[in-house]
């Protein structure tokens, strides 16, 4: 047994995954309750990109009561990667219950993974479990973070009414929350696009601009706020103002796509400047002609 263990370790060090997995299988047959052997074989399967075979090992450890929090979290990640959100939720919930006390940071990351993969129902169920596990011990920051996860899930579900309600809750708790201010600006702009009354539409757009301008002052969302405010101005055909904010966003985070977008907006801004200058000149000439006509009329009288 010791000789086989030594050989298995040597094979693992050389990343000879199939050989090490086979030898570890022999050792597992001899010692089926060895947590370490199951984990090592699972890692060999991962090395071969055989994720579901690794998941099977982790499930065996889970059912034997030998899986720790890290193993259960990894199992959940594998299930998410394989498009099995319900299985992932079960693993994540098991990890939460296995841990000593609630690790809110890890829980938030898990909830966001579920949302990012589009598993919104599982994400919301997980958030409920986090609140239950916390038993009223959540800080204000934790409460806000969970509400924002729910808001992201509502956005994925295109439930605009719920998005607005959750943003209201966040801003009531933390009026200066940068992410919420950005999201509220976008939400209000979306509302404005659905309104027929011009005055109501402009009022909503004014609120949207105010929310995004407030977000510009928040360093943690400076890139997102400048990008979204610039894009909003472009959508409202205010290219000259919009391009300035887009340039700030580009300075904060460079990307080829954004650079190309900025160039297109710059060209549109130049055309807008030319058009405004021409209109200004035409107005001035029209006013001059009107004054001349008025003067000529007075002289005739």
C-alpha positions as a Python dict, from the first residue, in 0.01 Angstrom:
ca = {
    (1, 'X'): (0, 0, 0),
    (2, 'X'): (276, 245, 90),
    (3, 'X'): (450, 168, -239),
    (4, 'X'): (128, 235, -434),
    (5, 'X'): (70, 559, -245),
    (6, 'X'): (421, 676, -330),
    (7, 'X'): (376, 587, -696),
    (8, 'X'): (38, 762, -707),
    (9, 'X'): (194, 1080, -565),
    (10, 'X'): (477, 1061, -822),
    (11, 'X'): (225, 1023, -1105),
    (12, 'X'): (26, 1320, -976),
    (13, 'X'): (341, 1533, -957),
    (14, 'X'): (409, 1445, -1322),
    (15, 'X'): (44, 1527, -1411),
    (16, 'X'): (-5, 1175, -1549),
    (17, 'X'): (-374, 1194, -1472),
    (18, 'X'): (-511, 869, -1624),
    (19, 'X'): (-240, 656, -1461),
    (20, 'X'): (-278, 827, -1122),
    (21, 'X'): (-661, 801, -1136),
    (22, 'X'): (-640, 427, -1208),
    (23, 'X'): (-393, 361, -929),
    (24, 'X'): (-594, 573, -683),
    (25, 'X'): (-898, 364, -780),
    (26, 'X'): (-715, 52, -663),
    (27, 'X'): (-626, 221, -336),
    (28, 'X'): (-988, 337, -287),
    (29, 'X'): (-1106, -24, -327),
    (30, 'X'): (-872, -115, -40),
    (31, 'X'): (-960, 189, 177),
    (32, 'X'): (-1305, 322, 71),
    (33, 'X'): (-1339, 561, 366),
    (34, 'X'): (-1022, 757, 287),
    (35, 'X'): (-1130, 1113, 215),
    (36, 'X'): (-789, 1204, 78),
    (37, 'X'): (-791, 925, -183),
    (38, 'X'): (-1134, 1024, -315),
    (39, 'X'): (-1019, 1389, -338),
    (40, 'X'): (-695, 1302, -513),
    (41, 'X'): (-875, 1090, -768),
    (42, 'X'): (-1129, 1369, -823),
    (43, 'X'): (-844, 1612, -885),
    (44, 'X'): (-699, 1366, -1138),
    (45, 'X'): (-1037, 1359, -1316),
    (46, 'X'): (-1040, 1740, -1319),
    (47, 'X'): (-691, 1729, -1468),
    (48, 'X'): (-839, 1518, -1750),
    (49, 'X'): (-1133, 1763, -1778),
    (50, 'X'): (-1374, 1489, -1672),
    (51, 'X'): (-1574, 1711, -1442),
    (52, 'X'): (-1872, 1484, -1385),
    (53, 'X'): (-1648, 1194, -1283),
    (54, 'X'): (-1491, 1431, -1029),
    (55, 'X'): (-1842, 1533, -919),
    (56, 'X'): (-1926, 1167, -860),
    (57, 'X'): (-1631, 1140, -619),
    (58, 'X'): (-1740, 1454, -438),
    (59, 'X'): (-2096, 1320, -414),
    (60, 'X'): (-1966, 998, -257),
    (61, 'X'): (-1779, 1203, 3),
    (62, 'X'): (-2091, 1411, 61),
    (63, 'X'): (-2304, 1102, 122),
    (64, 'X'): (-2041, 955, 350),
    (65, 'X'): (-2043, 1280, 549),
    (66, 'X'): (-1678, 1343, 461),
    (67, 'X'): (-1716, 1642, 227),
    (68, 'X'): (-1599, 1974, 370),
    (69, 'X'): (-1722, 2322, 274),
    (70, 'X'): (-1462, 2371, -2),
    (71, 'X'): (-1547, 2035, -159),
    (72, 'X'): (-1921, 2111, -156),
    (73, 'X'): (-1864, 2455, -306),
    (74, 'X'): (-1650, 2302, -580),
    (75, 'X'): (-1921, 2042, -642),
    (76, 'X'): (-2175, 2322, -680),
    (77, 'X'): (-1948, 2504, -925),
    (78, 'X'): (-1909, 2189, -1135),
    (79, 'X'): (-2287, 2143, -1149),
    (80, 'X'): (-2332, 2507, -1256),
    (81, 'X'): (-2068, 2462, -1526),
    (82, 'X'): (-2257, 2155, -1649),
    (83, 'X'): (-2591, 2337, -1658),
    (84, 'X'): (-2742, 2166, -1352),
    (85, 'X'): (-2854, 2456, -1127),
    (86, 'X'): (-3083, 2248, -904),
    (87, 'X'): (-2800, 2006, -822),
    (88, 'X'): (-2571, 2305, -769),
    (89, 'X'): (-2819, 2463, -528),
    (90, 'X'): (-2826, 2143, -322),
    (91, 'X'): (-2446, 2142, -298),
    (92, 'X'): (-2428, 2511, -211),
    (93, 'X'): (-2693, 2477, 59),
    (94, 'X'): (-2506, 2176, 202),
    (95, 'X'): (-2186, 2385, 207),
    (96, 'X'): (-2366, 2666, 390),
    (97, 'X'): (-2500, 2430, 655),
    (98, 'X'): (-2166, 2251, 687),
    (99, 'X'): (-1973, 2567, 770),
    (100, 'X'): (-1926, 2695, 1121),
    (101, 'X'): (-2134, 3008, 1113),
    (102, 'X'): (-2248, 3191, 802),
    (103, 'X'): (-1972, 3309, 569),
    (104, 'X'): (-2166, 3594, 412),
    (105, 'X'): (-1892, 3682, 161),
    (106, 'X'): (-1886, 3328, 22),
    (107, 'X'): (-2267, 3316, 30),
    (108, 'X'): (-2293, 3635, -174),
    (109, 'X'): (-2044, 3502, -428),
    (110, 'X'): (-2246, 3182, -455),
    (111, 'X'): (-2572, 3373, -506),
    (112, 'X'): (-2408, 3582, -778),
    (113, 'X'): (-2278, 3269, -953),
    (114, 'X'): (-2633, 3140, -968),
    (115, 'X'): (-2762, 3471, -1108),
    (116, 'X'): (-2476, 3500, -1360),
    (117, 'X'): (-2563, 3157, -1496),
    (118, 'X'): (-2928, 3259, -1526),
    (119, 'X'): (-3044, 3029, -1245),
    (120, 'X'): (-3259, 3301, -1089),
    (121, 'X'): (-3507, 3076, -908),
    (122, 'X'): (-3221, 2888, -742),
    (123, 'X'): (-3048, 3216, -660),
    (124, 'X'): (-3358, 3354, -489),
    (125, 'X'): (-3407, 3028, -297),
    (126, 'X'): (-3045, 3048, -186),
    (127, 'X'): (-3090, 3411, -70),
    (128, 'X'): (-3387, 3304, 142),
    (129, 'X'): (-3170, 3030, 297),
    (130, 'X'): (-2894, 3283, 369),
    (131, 'X'): (-3139, 3510, 552),
    (132, 'X'): (-3274, 3215, 751),
    (133, 'X'): (-2923, 3098, 839),
    (134, 'X'): (-2822, 3450, 944),
    (135, 'X'): (-3109, 3461, 1193),
    (136, 'X'): (-3125, 3841, 1198),
    (137, 'X'): (-2748, 3888, 1228),
    (138, 'X'): (-2697, 4050, 887),
    (139, 'X'): (-2526, 4388, 881),
    (140, 'X'): (-2672, 4677, 682),
    (141, 'X'): (-2410, 4616, 410),
    (142, 'X'): (-2510, 4248, 397),
    (143, 'X'): (-2878, 4336, 363),
    (144, 'X'): (-2800, 4576, 79),
    (145, 'X'): (-2582, 4317, -97),
    (146, 'X'): (-2858, 4054, -81),
    (147, 'X'): (-3117, 4301, -212),
    (148, 'X'): (-2886, 4381, -506),
    (149, 'X'): (-2855, 4009, -583),
    (150, 'X'): (-3236, 3989, -587),
    (151, 'X'): (-3246, 4297, -809),
    (152, 'X'): (-3002, 4136, -1056),
    (153, 'X'): (-3222, 3825, -1061),
    (154, 'X'): (-3528, 4041, -1129),
    (155, 'X'): (-3344, 4206, -1419),
    (156, 'X'): (-3264, 3867, -1570),
    (157, 'X'): (-3633, 3777, -1533),
    (158, 'X'): (-3728, 4113, -1692),
    (159, 'X'): (-3949, 4192, -1393),
    (160, 'X'): (-3917, 4570, -1412),
    (161, 'X'): (-4169, 4637, -1135),
    (162, 'X'): (-3969, 4426, -892),
    (163, 'X'): (-3643, 4586, -1006),
    (164, 'X'): (-3781, 4929, -919),
    (165, 'X'): (-3915, 4814, -581),
    (166, 'X'): (-3584, 4652, -483),
    (167, 'X'): (-3385, 4961, -588),
    (168, 'X'): (-3616, 5172, -371),
    (169, 'X'): (-3541, 4943, -75),
    (170, 'X'): (-3165, 4963, -132),
    (171, 'X'): (-3162, 5342, -162),
    (172, 'X'): (-3383, 5377, 143),
    (173, 'X'): (-3124, 5182, 345),
    (174, 'X'): (-2818, 5330, 173),
    (175, 'X'): (-2902, 5645, -29),
    (176, 'X'): (-2549, 5673, -167),
    (177, 'X'): (-2510, 5316, -293),
    (178, 'X'): (-2326, 5350, -624),
    (179, 'X'): (-2453, 5037, -795),
    (180, 'X'): (-2812, 5116, -701),
    (181, 'X'): (-2779, 5473, -831),
    (182, 'X'): (-2648, 5345, -1166),
    (183, 'X'): (-2919, 5081, -1190),
    (184, 'X'): (-3190, 5330, -1095),
    (185, 'X'): (-3074, 5566, -1369),
    (186, 'X'): (-3102, 5288, -1627),
    (187, 'X'): (-3435, 5174, -1484),
    (188, 'X'): (-3585, 5524, -1506),
    (189, 'X'): (-3458, 5569, -1862),
    (190, 'X'): (-3628, 5241, -1954),
    (191, 'X'): (-3950, 5365, -1794),
    (192, 'X'): (-3926, 5689, -1992),
    (193, 'X'): (-3906, 5498, -2320),
    (194, 'X'): (-4248, 5344, -2246),
    (195, 'X'): (-4422, 5677, -2178),
    (196, 'X'): (-4614, 5864, -2450),
    (197, 'X'): (-4662, 6194, -2266),
    (198, 'X'): (-4360, 6418, -2352),
    (199, 'X'): (-4361, 6600, -2016),
    (200, 'X'): (-4376, 6278, -1817),
    (201, 'X'): (-4104, 6129, -2034),
    (202, 'X'): (-3875, 6427, -1979),
    (203, 'X'): (-3939, 6419, -1604),
    (204, 'X'): (-3834, 6053, -1589),
    (205, 'X'): (-3524, 6123, -1799),
    (206, 'X'): (-3432, 6412, -1569),
    (207, 'X'): (-3451, 6179, -1268),
    (208, 'X'): (-3246, 5920, -1456),
    (209, 'X'): (-2975, 6174, -1533),
    (210, 'X'): (-2972, 6292, -1172),
    (211, 'X'): (-2929, 5938, -1043),
    (212, 'X'): (-2640, 5866, -1278),
    (213, 'X'): (-2471, 6199, -1204),
    (214, 'X'): (-2483, 6113, -834),
    (215, 'X'): (-2320, 5781, -915),
    (216, 'X'): (-2036, 5963, -1095),
    (217, 'X'): (-1916, 6076, -752),
    (218, 'X'): (-1874, 5719, -626),
    (219, 'X'): (-1522, 5583, -694),
    (220, 'X'): (-1633, 5218, -676),
    (221, 'X'): (-1869, 5264, -974),
    (222, 'X'): (-1690, 5549, -1155),
    (223, 'X'): (-1629, 5345, -1472),
    (224, 'X'): (-1983, 5207, -1489),
    (225, 'X'): (-2143, 5545, -1409),
    (226, 'X'): (-1942, 5734, -1673),
    (227, 'X'): (-2007, 5463, -1932),
    (228, 'X'): (-2381, 5442, -1865),
    (229, 'X'): (-2429, 5820, -1843),
    (230, 'X'): (-2237, 5869, -2167),
    (231, 'X'): (-2443, 5599, -2339),
    (232, 'X'): (-2764, 5757, -2212),
    (233, 'X'): (-2665, 6093, -2359),
    (234, 'X'): (-2583, 5925, -2689),
    (235, 'X'): (-2923, 5754, -2693),
    (236, 'X'): (-3078, 6097, -2640),
    (237, 'X'): (-2862, 6220, -2930),
    (238, 'X'): (-2656, 6447, -2705),
    (239, 'X'): (-2330, 6334, -2862),
    (240, 'X'): (-2114, 6629, -2756),
    (241, 'X'): (-2187, 6583, -2386),
    (242, 'X'): (-2197, 6205, -2404),
    (243, 'X'): (-1853, 6161, -2559),
    (244, 'X'): (-1682, 6336, -2266),
    (245, 'X'): (-1812, 6078, -2017),
    (246, 'X'): (-1731, 5791, -2249),
    (247, 'X'): (-1371, 5914, -2271),
    (248, 'X'): (-1348, 5916, -1891),
    (249, 'X'): (-1477, 5558, -1885),
    (250, 'X'): (-1216, 5461, -2143),
    (251, 'X'): (-942, 5616, -1931),
    (252, 'X'): (-1063, 5417, -1629),
    (253, 'X'): (-1081, 5086, -1817),
    (254, 'X'): (-944, 5046, -2166),
    (255, 'X'): (-1103, 4808, -2413),
    (256, 'X'): (-1097, 4783, -2792),
    (257, 'X'): (-1477, 4774, -2818),
    (258, 'X'): (-1520, 5085, -2607),
    (259, 'X'): (-1245, 5264, -2798),
    (260, 'X'): (-1420, 5194, -3129),
    (261, 'X'): (-1751, 5309, -2980),
    (262, 'X'): (-1592, 5634, -2856),
    (263, 'X'): (-1454, 5701, -3204),
    (264, 'X'): (-1798, 5660, -3359),
    (265, 'X'): (-1950, 5894, -3101),
    (266, 'X'): (-1669, 6146, -3157),
    (267, 'X'): (-1758, 6156, -3528),
    (268, 'X'): (-2124, 6204, -3441),
    (269, 'X'): (-2027, 6480, -3194),
    (270, 'X'): (-1827, 6658, -3467),
    (271, 'X'): (-2126, 6643, -3700),
    (272, 'X'): (-2347, 6777, -3420),
    (273, 'X'): (-2106, 7067, -3361),
    (274, 'X'): (-2105, 7155, -3731),
    (275, 'X'): (-2484, 7138, -3744),
    (276, 'X'): (-2523, 7353, -3431),
    (277, 'X'): (-2275, 7610, -3563),
    (278, 'X'): (-2461, 7625, -3894),
    (279, 'X'): (-2795, 7665, -3715),
    (280, 'X'): (-2644, 7933, -3492),
    (281, 'X'): (-2515, 8120, -3796),
    (282, 'X'): (-2850, 8090, -3973),
    (283, 'X'): (-3032, 8222, -3664),
    (284, 'X'): (-2791, 8515, -3639),
    (285, 'X'): (-2838, 8597, -4008),
    (286, 'X'): (-3216, 8570, -3974),
    (287, 'X'): (-3211, 8804, -3671),
    (288, 'X'): (-2988, 9048, -3862),
    (289, 'X'): (-3226, 9048, -4159),
    (290, 'X'): (-3521, 9101, -3925),
    (291, 'X'): (-3347, 9400, -3767),
    (292, 'X'): (-3264, 9545, -4109),
    (293, 'X'): (-3623, 9504, -4222),
    (294, 'X'): (-3748, 9668, -3904),
    (295, 'X'): (-3504, 9957, -3947),
    (296, 'X'): (-3600, 9998, -4312),
    (297, 'X'): (-3968, 9997, -4221),
    (298, 'X'): (-3916, 10263, -3956),
    (299, 'X'): (-3722, 10476, -4204),
    (300, 'X'): (-4003, 10449, -4461),
    (301, 'X'): (-4260, 10550, -4204),
}
